[in-house]
């Protein structure tokens, strides 16, 4: 088993090398950033984790260790492989140091267009010329981000899903100017991580959120109109459609602020009223009820408990 796992990691490293990708810088150490570092390190890449906050990166490393322990507990990983994987990750607070010798950057900073454009301008100036600049954005236009660099052909979307070590999909998003070679490399690289890449073009919400978010928004509208309660809405989708989480629980898991901002991108991008975010969603975001990350959304979360408890605000 150990040998098998080591050979998978060496094989993947070889694929990475044959693609010219050995060192990967991940910008941002939040939920998505730490999951992305986890999968690259697990597959033998040199990982440079970059964040302006060292304490956030220390927390991210602890989370990666804990998530690797889950994999060890079910026999899918070993202590030795964990030590090797964690040894592949270096942390940086200086962007210049983090990217100077990297082959690929995956940006997973906060979902804010001005922030991302600013990061990509700096990346363009600091990264080696061959380096691919990928973003894990869930809805911001890849073409727009790429247009702020002198290498739009090397800018691509590499959209991972939470929890990154578990979810198989990488949505690979081609900006209008992304080169075919960069798309092919990103697809091959995603496969080397054990993921299933699906290539799409750059339209609002891409495919994942163009379909997922209107479903979540519709569930919130149904709740707002009193068609059914939270538990009924979620159970209908869990038990009737075999979704692992109901749409309201999933909204809490993703973050209501993220759902709201993606609905706004769809609404503005298509100019169609059918994408208008539910007023209840807007109100909850404005009041700071963001779901798991703030401790309360449609459900109330207690650290250490997996019980699904409907928020008091929705009890009649
Ligand atoms: N790292 C490693 N392993 C993890 C993990 C993590 N962060 N989180 C969970 N796991 C593993 C567990 O070890 C467990 O493994 P086994 O079944 O092999 O033992 C498995 O995942 C299931 O975990 P749990 O038993 O703790 O909990 P669960 O059965 O309730 O599953 C879940 C949790 C995997 C999150 C499941 O509920 C699920 O798939 N939910 C839907 C998630 C989803 O839709 N994600 C996409 C969100 S959208 C997005 O990310 C992008 C966007 O643009 C908005």
XYZ file of C-alpha atoms and ligand atoms in Angstrom:
370
model
C 0.000 0.000 0.000
C 2.753 2.420 1.066
C 4.802 1.518 -1.999
C 1.737 1.946 -4.209
C 1.065 5.395 -2.800
C 4.678 6.460 -3.116
C 4.734 5.321 -6.741
C 1.533 7.315 -7.450
C 3.194 10.409 -6.015
C 6.423 9.808 -8.018
C 4.387 9.132 -11.200
C 2.435 12.351 -10.736
C 5.608 14.280 -10.018
C 6.991 12.921 -13.305
C 3.873 14.071 -15.166
C 4.304 17.501 -13.554
C 7.990 17.535 -14.593
C 7.170 16.483 -18.160
C 4.761 19.433 -18.289
C 7.516 21.705 -16.960
C 5.664 22.191 -13.674
C 7.592 21.379 -10.500
C 7.017 24.353 -8.218
C 3.533 25.719 -7.586
C 2.758 28.889 -5.644
C -0.690 29.052 -4.041
C -1.821 32.540 -3.054
C -4.182 32.626 -0.067
C -4.298 30.089 2.755
C -8.034 30.070 3.490
C -10.310 27.056 2.973
C -9.662 26.774 -0.771
C -5.983 27.780 -0.600
C -5.117 25.182 2.032
C -7.034 22.464 0.166
C -5.178 23.304 -3.073
C -1.796 23.211 -1.248
C -2.869 19.845 0.238
C -3.467 18.162 -3.137
C -0.341 19.536 -4.825
C 1.866 18.543 -1.845
C 0.217 15.113 -1.666
C 1.227 14.612 -5.304
C 4.879 15.535 -4.786
C 4.994 19.120 -6.123
C 7.077 21.806 -4.364
C 4.393 24.041 -2.887
C 4.934 27.689 -1.943
C 2.030 28.814 0.244
C 1.753 32.614 0.213
C -0.354 34.824 2.454
C 0.165 38.240 4.012
C -0.671 36.705 7.386
C 1.767 34.123 8.840
C -0.734 33.127 11.570
C -3.296 32.232 8.856
C -0.683 30.009 7.166
C 0.193 28.287 10.470
C -3.526 27.548 10.879
C -3.712 26.306 7.266
C -0.776 23.915 7.813
C -2.496 22.527 10.925
C -5.716 22.030 8.903
C -3.821 20.221 6.122
C -2.231 17.943 8.754
C -5.670 17.179 10.267
C -7.213 16.474 6.863
C -4.292 14.148 6.014
C -4.966 12.367 9.339
C -8.534 11.650 8.085
C -6.997 10.051 4.990
C -4.580 8.037 7.178
C -7.471 6.884 9.400
C -9.208 5.329 6.406
C -5.999 3.755 5.027
C -5.709 6.075 2.028
C -2.462 7.712 3.212
C 0.454 6.929 5.570
C 2.296 8.839 8.302
C 5.419 8.756 6.128
C 3.576 10.129 3.095
C 2.101 12.841 5.348
C 5.589 13.844 6.587
C 6.856 13.948 2.991
C 3.840 15.965 1.788
C 4.064 18.501 4.620
C 7.813 18.741 3.904
C 6.951 19.878 0.338
C 5.180 23.019 1.630
C 7.074 26.253 2.390
C 5.317 29.398 3.601
C 5.999 32.951 2.383
C 4.682 36.396 3.305
C 6.610 38.042 0.447
C 4.978 37.629 -2.978
C 8.299 38.283 -4.716
C 10.051 35.468 -2.826
C 7.081 33.106 -3.233
C 6.906 33.329 -7.034
C 10.449 33.998 -8.218
C 11.164 30.379 -9.266
C 7.670 28.969 -9.733
C 6.177 27.297 -12.809
C 2.515 27.785 -11.909
C 0.621 30.143 -9.627
C -2.862 29.256 -8.369
C -4.440 32.370 -6.909
C -7.043 31.619 -4.229
C -7.381 35.012 -2.557
C -10.663 36.661 -1.541
C -13.281 36.837 -4.309
C -12.864 40.535 -5.094
C -12.213 41.775 -8.636
C -9.998 44.754 -7.705
C -7.899 42.614 -5.368
C -7.453 39.904 -8.025
C -6.519 42.393 -10.747
C -3.939 43.941 -8.418
C -2.482 40.496 -7.601
C -2.303 39.499 -11.289
C -0.528 42.759 -12.237
C 2.102 41.973 -9.586
C 2.325 38.316 -10.641
C 2.884 39.350 -14.243
C 5.795 41.552 -13.171
C 7.343 39.063 -10.720
C 6.849 35.552 -12.140
C 9.263 33.898 -14.596
C 8.127 34.364 -18.236
C 7.131 30.691 -18.688
C 4.936 30.653 -15.551
C 1.199 29.911 -15.950
C -1.067 32.223 -13.940
C -4.209 30.381 -12.781
C -7.049 31.667 -10.651
C -9.425 29.646 -8.497
C -12.122 32.295 -8.957
C -15.684 30.979 -8.752
C -17.157 33.639 -11.052
C -14.851 36.513 -12.011
C -14.040 36.745 -15.742
C -10.721 35.094 -16.660
C -10.560 37.259 -19.795
C -10.845 40.414 -17.685
C -8.160 39.260 -15.224
C -5.872 38.230 -18.127
C -6.328 41.584 -19.865
C -4.471 43.257 -16.985
C -1.340 41.184 -17.713
C 1.122 41.089 -20.602
C 0.602 37.316 -20.875
C -3.181 36.789 -21.287
C -2.441 33.553 -23.197
C -0.998 32.121 -19.961
C -3.927 33.137 -17.728
C -6.503 30.419 -17.018
C -9.186 29.419 -14.500
C -8.443 26.396 -12.326
C -11.590 26.126 -10.224
C -11.396 23.610 -7.378
C -14.342 22.583 -5.157
C -14.666 22.432 -1.393
C -13.476 20.193 0.293
C -10.630 20.199 -2.245
C -9.006 16.886 -1.162
C -12.394 15.141 -1.589
C -14.098 16.736 -4.596
C -12.961 15.258 -7.925
C -13.760 18.191 -10.208
C -11.467 20.903 -11.528
C -13.381 23.292 -13.786
C -10.757 24.537 -16.281
C -11.861 27.912 -17.647
C -10.459 29.258 -20.919
C -10.296 33.019 -21.114
C -10.869 34.440 -24.600
C -7.091 34.807 -25.043
C -5.952 31.649 -23.196
C -3.662 29.574 -25.423
C -4.549 26.009 -26.381
C -1.198 24.816 -25.026
C -1.902 26.299 -21.586
C -5.373 24.711 -21.517
C -3.920 21.314 -22.454
C -1.199 21.604 -19.780
C -3.766 22.576 -17.123
C -5.958 19.612 -18.055
C -3.008 17.179 -17.897
C -1.853 18.699 -14.604
C -5.330 18.389 -13.050
C -5.403 14.705 -14.054
C -2.001 14.212 -12.396
C -3.614 15.435 -9.151
C -6.181 12.626 -9.419
C -8.890 15.113 -10.429
C -11.335 15.102 -13.332
C -10.885 18.320 -15.326
C -13.839 19.718 -17.299
C -12.985 22.496 -19.757
C -15.442 25.366 -20.218
C -15.420 28.845 -21.759
C -15.477 32.168 -19.971
C -19.129 33.167 -19.478
C -20.681 34.439 -16.218
C -20.629 31.718 -13.533
C -18.875 29.383 -16.016
C -20.887 26.108 -15.869
C -20.684 25.134 -12.182
C -22.100 28.313 -10.682
C -24.387 29.142 -13.597
C -26.293 25.999 -12.646
C -25.620 25.627 -8.898
C -26.278 29.194 -7.728
C -29.725 29.690 -9.335
C -30.741 26.414 -7.619
C -29.558 27.711 -4.241
C -31.183 31.109 -4.880
C -34.460 29.369 -5.812
C -34.363 27.410 -2.541
C -33.924 30.707 -0.643
C -36.827 32.280 -2.595
C -39.015 29.272 -1.728
C -38.102 29.694 1.960
C -38.726 33.450 1.760
C -42.187 32.852 0.252
C -43.023 30.309 2.962
C -43.463 27.427 0.522
C -41.677 25.107 2.980
C -39.342 25.189 5.979
C -35.561 24.775 5.884
C -35.552 21.088 6.845
C -38.213 20.228 4.252
C -36.448 22.115 1.442
C -33.102 20.466 2.226
C -34.569 16.996 2.750
C -36.462 17.181 -0.543
C -33.225 17.759 -2.441
C -31.194 15.298 -0.322
C -33.672 12.431 -0.320
C -35.398 13.041 -3.650
C -32.402 14.049 -5.775
C -29.566 12.323 -3.866
C -27.694 15.566 -3.216
C -25.181 15.071 -0.351
C -26.324 18.379 1.195
C -29.579 20.272 0.728
C -29.262 23.663 -1.063
C -29.622 25.721 2.139
C -27.006 23.674 4.004
C -24.755 23.930 0.934
C -25.254 27.719 0.840
C -24.100 27.875 4.482
C -21.118 25.628 3.622
C -20.055 27.798 0.635
C -20.713 31.057 2.507
C -23.780 33.243 1.937
C -21.552 36.201 1.001
C -19.970 34.103 -1.780
C -23.424 32.953 -3.003
C -24.633 36.570 -3.005
C -21.610 37.833 -4.929
C -21.913 35.031 -7.541
C -25.652 35.791 -8.022
C -24.713 39.453 -8.572
C -22.145 38.420 -11.224
C -24.832 36.327 -13.006
C -27.426 39.106 -12.687
C -25.113 41.785 -14.079
C -23.405 39.519 -16.622
C -26.622 38.284 -18.265
C -28.787 41.341 -17.485
C -31.661 38.960 -16.778
C -34.016 39.374 -13.815
C -34.167 35.599 -13.326
C -30.715 35.831 -11.675
C -31.661 38.569 -9.154
C -30.434 37.486 -5.698
C -33.211 36.706 -3.185
C -33.887 39.571 -0.763
C -33.553 37.140 2.156
C -30.034 36.251 0.936
C -29.094 39.943 0.666
C -30.475 40.642 4.156
C -28.642 37.722 5.764
C -25.352 38.811 4.167
C -25.815 42.420 5.221
C -26.580 41.302 8.798
C -23.437 39.098 8.906
C -25.233 35.713 8.962
C -22.843 34.078 6.494
C -23.259 30.371 7.309
C -20.543 28.050 8.663
C -17.809 30.718 8.588
C -19.739 33.113 10.885
C -21.334 30.354 13.012
C -24.900 30.939 11.773
C -26.848 31.104 8.520
C -29.858 28.892 7.822
C -28.419 26.586 10.508
C -26.555 27.325 13.757
C -23.078 25.770 14.057
C -21.374 24.735 17.274
C -17.631 23.933 17.005
C -17.029 20.185 17.353
C -20.677 19.243 16.684
C -21.914 17.735 13.395
C -25.611 18.166 14.361
C -27.680 20.132 11.881
C -29.616 22.657 14.001
C -31.962 25.115 12.257
C -31.262 28.739 13.266
C -33.684 30.069 15.920
C -34.504 32.923 13.506
C -36.385 30.487 11.265
C -38.289 28.716 14.044
C -41.977 29.557 14.229
N -10.122 16.804 3.646
C -9.992 15.486 3.475
N -11.045 14.635 3.603
C -12.229 15.158 3.943
C -12.439 16.528 4.150
C -11.305 17.375 3.965
N -11.385 18.694 4.111
N -13.739 16.750 4.458
C -14.341 15.559 4.437
N -13.445 14.598 4.132
C -13.699 13.175 3.907
C -13.952 12.406 5.157
O -12.757 11.870 5.694
C -14.880 11.304 4.674
O -14.149 10.285 4.009
P -14.737 8.766 3.922
O -16.188 8.861 3.518
O -13.870 8.128 2.885
O -14.546 8.251 5.297
C -15.690 11.978 3.587
O -14.920 13.103 3.161
C -17.025 12.396 4.093
O -16.816 13.258 5.209
P -17.698 13.246 6.525
O -18.074 11.856 6.882
O -17.026 14.091 7.544
O -18.998 14.055 6.169
P -20.083 13.821 5.074
O -20.301 12.389 4.732
O -21.210 14.621 5.559
O -19.454 14.485 3.758
C -18.947 16.317 2.344
C -18.986 15.808 3.766
C -17.858 15.571 1.563
C -18.575 17.777 2.451
C -20.346 16.050 1.661
O -21.378 16.531 2.469
C -20.477 16.726 0.323
O -20.013 16.215 -0.689
N -21.154 17.895 0.313
C -21.320 18.698 -0.904
C -20.056 19.479 -1.144
C -20.143 20.345 -2.346
O -21.130 20.425 -3.072
N -19.043 21.081 -2.579
C -18.963 22.050 -3.657
C -19.334 23.399 -3.133
S -19.265 24.610 -4.381
C -17.646 25.093 -4.433
O -16.799 24.642 -3.692
C -17.211 26.071 -5.451
C -17.943 27.302 -5.684
O -17.577 27.940 -6.649
C -18.990 27.862 -4.834
